[in-house]
Each structure stands twice: as C-alpha cells, then as structure tokens.
mmCIF file of C-alpha atoms in Angstrom:
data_model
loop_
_atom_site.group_PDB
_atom_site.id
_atom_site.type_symbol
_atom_site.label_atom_id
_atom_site.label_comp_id
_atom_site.label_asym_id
_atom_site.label_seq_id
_atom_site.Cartn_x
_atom_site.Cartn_y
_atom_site.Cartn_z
ATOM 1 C CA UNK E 1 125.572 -30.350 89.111
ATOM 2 C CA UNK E 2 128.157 -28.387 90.451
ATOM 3 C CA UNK E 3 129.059 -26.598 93.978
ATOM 4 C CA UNK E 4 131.227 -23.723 94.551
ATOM 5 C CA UNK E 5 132.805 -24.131 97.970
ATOM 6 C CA UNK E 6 132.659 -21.153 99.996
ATOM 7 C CA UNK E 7 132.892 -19.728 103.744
ATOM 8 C CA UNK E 8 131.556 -16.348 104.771
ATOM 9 C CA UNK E 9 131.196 -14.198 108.207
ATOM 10 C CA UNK E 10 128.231 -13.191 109.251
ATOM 11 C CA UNK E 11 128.933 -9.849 111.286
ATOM 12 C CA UNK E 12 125.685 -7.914 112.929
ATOM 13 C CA UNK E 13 125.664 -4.768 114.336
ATOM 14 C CA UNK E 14 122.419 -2.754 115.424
ATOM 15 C CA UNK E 15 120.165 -5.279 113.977
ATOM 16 C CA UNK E 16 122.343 -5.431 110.298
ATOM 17 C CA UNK E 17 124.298 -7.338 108.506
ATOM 18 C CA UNK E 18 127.864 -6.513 107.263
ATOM 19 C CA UNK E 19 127.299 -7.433 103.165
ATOM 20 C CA UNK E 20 130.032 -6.125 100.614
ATOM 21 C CA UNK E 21 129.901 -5.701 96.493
ATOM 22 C CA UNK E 22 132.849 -6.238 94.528
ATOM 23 C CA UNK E 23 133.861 -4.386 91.630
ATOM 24 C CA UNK E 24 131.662 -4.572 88.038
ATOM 25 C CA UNK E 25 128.845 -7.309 90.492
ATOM 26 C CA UNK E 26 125.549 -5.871 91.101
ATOM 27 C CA UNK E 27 124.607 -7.548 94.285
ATOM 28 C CA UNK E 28 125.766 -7.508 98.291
ATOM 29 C CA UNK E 29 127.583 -11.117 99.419
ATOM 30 C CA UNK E 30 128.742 -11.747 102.780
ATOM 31 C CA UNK E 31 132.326 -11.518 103.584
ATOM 32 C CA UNK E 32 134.104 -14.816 102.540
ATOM 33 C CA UNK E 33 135.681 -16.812 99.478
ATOM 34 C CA UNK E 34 136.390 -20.067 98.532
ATOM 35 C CA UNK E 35 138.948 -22.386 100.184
ATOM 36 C CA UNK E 36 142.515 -22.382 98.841
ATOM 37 C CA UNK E 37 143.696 -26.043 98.696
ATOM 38 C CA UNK E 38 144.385 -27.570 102.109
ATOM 39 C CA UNK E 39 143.009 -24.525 103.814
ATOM 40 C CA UNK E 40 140.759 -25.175 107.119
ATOM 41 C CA UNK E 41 137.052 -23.190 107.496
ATOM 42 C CA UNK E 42 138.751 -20.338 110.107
ATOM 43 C CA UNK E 43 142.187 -20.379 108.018
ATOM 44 C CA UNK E 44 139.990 -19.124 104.476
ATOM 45 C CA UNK E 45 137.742 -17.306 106.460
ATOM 46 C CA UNK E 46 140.503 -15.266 108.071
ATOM 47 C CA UNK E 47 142.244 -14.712 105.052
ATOM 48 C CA UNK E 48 139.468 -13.609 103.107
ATOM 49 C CA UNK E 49 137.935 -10.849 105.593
ATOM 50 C CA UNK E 50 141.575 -9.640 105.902
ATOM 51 C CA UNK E 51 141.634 -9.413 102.160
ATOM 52 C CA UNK E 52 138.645 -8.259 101.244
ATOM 53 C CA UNK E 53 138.270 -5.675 104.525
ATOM 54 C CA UNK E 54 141.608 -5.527 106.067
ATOM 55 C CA UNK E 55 140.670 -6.419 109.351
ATOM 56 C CA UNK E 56 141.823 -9.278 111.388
ATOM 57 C CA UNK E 57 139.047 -12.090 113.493
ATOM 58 C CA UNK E 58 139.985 -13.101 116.939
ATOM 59 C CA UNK E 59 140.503 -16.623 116.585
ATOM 60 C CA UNK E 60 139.031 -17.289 119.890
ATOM 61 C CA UNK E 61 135.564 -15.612 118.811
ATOM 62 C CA UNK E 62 135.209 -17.519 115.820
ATOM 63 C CA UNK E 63 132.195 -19.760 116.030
ATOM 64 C CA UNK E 64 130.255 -21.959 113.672
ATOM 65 C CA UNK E 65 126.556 -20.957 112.777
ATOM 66 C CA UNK E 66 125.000 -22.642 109.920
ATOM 67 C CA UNK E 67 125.716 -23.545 106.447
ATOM 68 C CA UNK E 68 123.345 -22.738 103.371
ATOM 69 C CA UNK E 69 122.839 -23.912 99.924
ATOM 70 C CA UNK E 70 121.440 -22.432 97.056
ATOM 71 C CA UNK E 71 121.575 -21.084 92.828
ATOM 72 C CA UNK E 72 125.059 -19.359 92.911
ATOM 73 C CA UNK E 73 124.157 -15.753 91.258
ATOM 74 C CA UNK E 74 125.391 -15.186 88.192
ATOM 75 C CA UNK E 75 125.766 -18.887 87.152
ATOM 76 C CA UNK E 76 124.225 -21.322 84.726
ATOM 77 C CA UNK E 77 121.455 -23.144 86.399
ATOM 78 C CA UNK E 78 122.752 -25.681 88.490
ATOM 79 C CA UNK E 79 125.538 -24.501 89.487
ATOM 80 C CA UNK E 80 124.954 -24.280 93.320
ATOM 81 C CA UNK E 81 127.218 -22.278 95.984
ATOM 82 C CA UNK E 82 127.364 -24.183 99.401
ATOM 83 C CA UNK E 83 128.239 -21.374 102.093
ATOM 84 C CA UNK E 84 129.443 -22.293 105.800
ATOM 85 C CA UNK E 85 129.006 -19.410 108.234
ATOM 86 C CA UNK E 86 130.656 -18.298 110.900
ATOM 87 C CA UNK E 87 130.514 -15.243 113.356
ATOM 88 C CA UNK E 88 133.373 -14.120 114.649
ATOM 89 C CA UNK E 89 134.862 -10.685 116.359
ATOM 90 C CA UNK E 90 136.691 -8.382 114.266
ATOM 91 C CA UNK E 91 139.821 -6.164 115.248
ATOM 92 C CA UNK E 92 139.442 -2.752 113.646
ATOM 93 C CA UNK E 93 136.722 -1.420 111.672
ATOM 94 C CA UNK E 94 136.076 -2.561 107.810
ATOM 95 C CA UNK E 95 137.795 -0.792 104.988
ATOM 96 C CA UNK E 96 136.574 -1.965 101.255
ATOM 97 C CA UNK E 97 139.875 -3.470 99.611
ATOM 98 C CA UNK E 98 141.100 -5.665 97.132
ATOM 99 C CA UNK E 99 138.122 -6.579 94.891
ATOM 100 C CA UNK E 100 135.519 -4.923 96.834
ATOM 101 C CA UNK E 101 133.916 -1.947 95.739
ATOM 102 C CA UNK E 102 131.725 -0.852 99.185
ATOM 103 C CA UNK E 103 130.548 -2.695 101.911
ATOM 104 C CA UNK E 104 127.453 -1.449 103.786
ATOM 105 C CA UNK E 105 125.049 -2.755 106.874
ATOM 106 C CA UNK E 106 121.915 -4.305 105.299
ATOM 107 C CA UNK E 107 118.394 -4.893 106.913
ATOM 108 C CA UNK E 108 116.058 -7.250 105.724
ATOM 109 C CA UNK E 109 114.355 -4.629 103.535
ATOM 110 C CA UNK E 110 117.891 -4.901 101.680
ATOM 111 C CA UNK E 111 117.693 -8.599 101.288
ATOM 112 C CA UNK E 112 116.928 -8.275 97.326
ATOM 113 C CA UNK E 113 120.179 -6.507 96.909
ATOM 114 C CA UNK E 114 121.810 -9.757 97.763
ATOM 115 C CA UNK E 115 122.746 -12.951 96.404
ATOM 116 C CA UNK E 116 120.202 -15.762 96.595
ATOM 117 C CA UNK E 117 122.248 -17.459 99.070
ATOM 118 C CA UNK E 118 122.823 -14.396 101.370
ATOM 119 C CA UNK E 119 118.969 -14.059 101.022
ATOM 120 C CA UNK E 120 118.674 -17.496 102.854
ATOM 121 C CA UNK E 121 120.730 -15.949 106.067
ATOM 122 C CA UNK E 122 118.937 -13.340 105.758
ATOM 123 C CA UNK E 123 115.703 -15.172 106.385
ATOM 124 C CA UNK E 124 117.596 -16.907 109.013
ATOM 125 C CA UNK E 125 118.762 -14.036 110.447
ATOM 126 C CA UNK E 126 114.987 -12.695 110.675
ATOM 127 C CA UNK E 127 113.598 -15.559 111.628
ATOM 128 C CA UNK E 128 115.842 -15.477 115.299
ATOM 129 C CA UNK E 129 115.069 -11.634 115.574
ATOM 130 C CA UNK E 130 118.220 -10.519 114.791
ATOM 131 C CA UNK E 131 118.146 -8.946 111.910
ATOM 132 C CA UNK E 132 115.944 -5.662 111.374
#
C-alpha cells in the first residue's frame, strides 16, 4: 500500500469551506499539495496556497488541526492520501491560478462534490458545528 503525502488549509468563512478544482478533475480538494523534498508542513503549505490562490498565510496564524486518511480519488485501490491540516489567516482574497480551475465555499450539502478525504473534514467540520 501506498500514501501520497499531502498538507492542505482548511479556511471557513460563514459556516463554509474554501475547496478548489483543478483543471480536467471533477471533484473540490482543499487547498494544499504534497511536500517538496526537505520542505516543513507551513513551508509546503505556504507555497502551495500561494500557488494555487495567490495569496500569502500569516505565519503567525498558522495552526495545526488534524490529519486524515483515506482512498486517494482517482487512484487504484490502495493507494491512500494522508492529509495534515492546518488553518491559518490569509492576506488578500483567493484568485484561482496555476492548475486550478475555480475555487468556491462549500457546505456540507456539497460534501459529495469532494474528494473522499475532504469528505472526512467535512464530517469533522460538522461534527464541531462549524460547517453549515
């Protein structure tokens, strides 16, 4: 079994959740990548949000939440997708770039839209009433 490595921000605002879809994928995934060699949890996460939504995180707001495991979508079966998240304040307001196609605020009605994984924060999200 493999794991695919990755680190996402979990962004809420008015009881959603900031989810984006990248070009030619048909479901939402939470605002992250995978770890460039070396890299540190804040140091991908950074660079990813800035890359995928050109905005920047205050360091100082970063802050660990949970980590999640599941079937990574769009993968043989076993191939799981291990996903630390963090919240964290942004500066500036989102703008889809690089491989993103849209990015959108999701309720939990949306939660089929996203990956299995995301669906797991989702549940968690719902489950501390804060997402709607």
């Amino acid at each position: 079994m493999s794991t695919i490595d990755k680190v996402a921000w979990i962004h809420l605002r008015d009881g959603k959740i900031l989810s984006t879809r990248s070009r030619g994928k048909d479901r939402f995934y939470l605002p992250g990548g995978k770890r460039e060699a070396g890299e540190s949890d804040v140091d991908c996460l950074r660079r990813e949000v800035r890359e995928e939504l050109a905005v920047e995180l205050r360091v100082d707001s970063i802050g660990y939440l949970a980590t999640f495991q599941a079937q990574a979508h769009g993968h043989p079966d076993g191939v799981l997708v291990k996903m630390i998240c963090y919240a964290a304040e942004p500066v500036g307001e989102p703008t889809a770039s690089a491989e993103i196609e849209e990015w959108q605020w999701l309720g939990y009605a949306d939660r089929e839209r996203a990956s299995v994984v995301d669906g797991l924060v989702f549940d968690w999200l719902r489950e501390r009433g804060v997402l709607v």
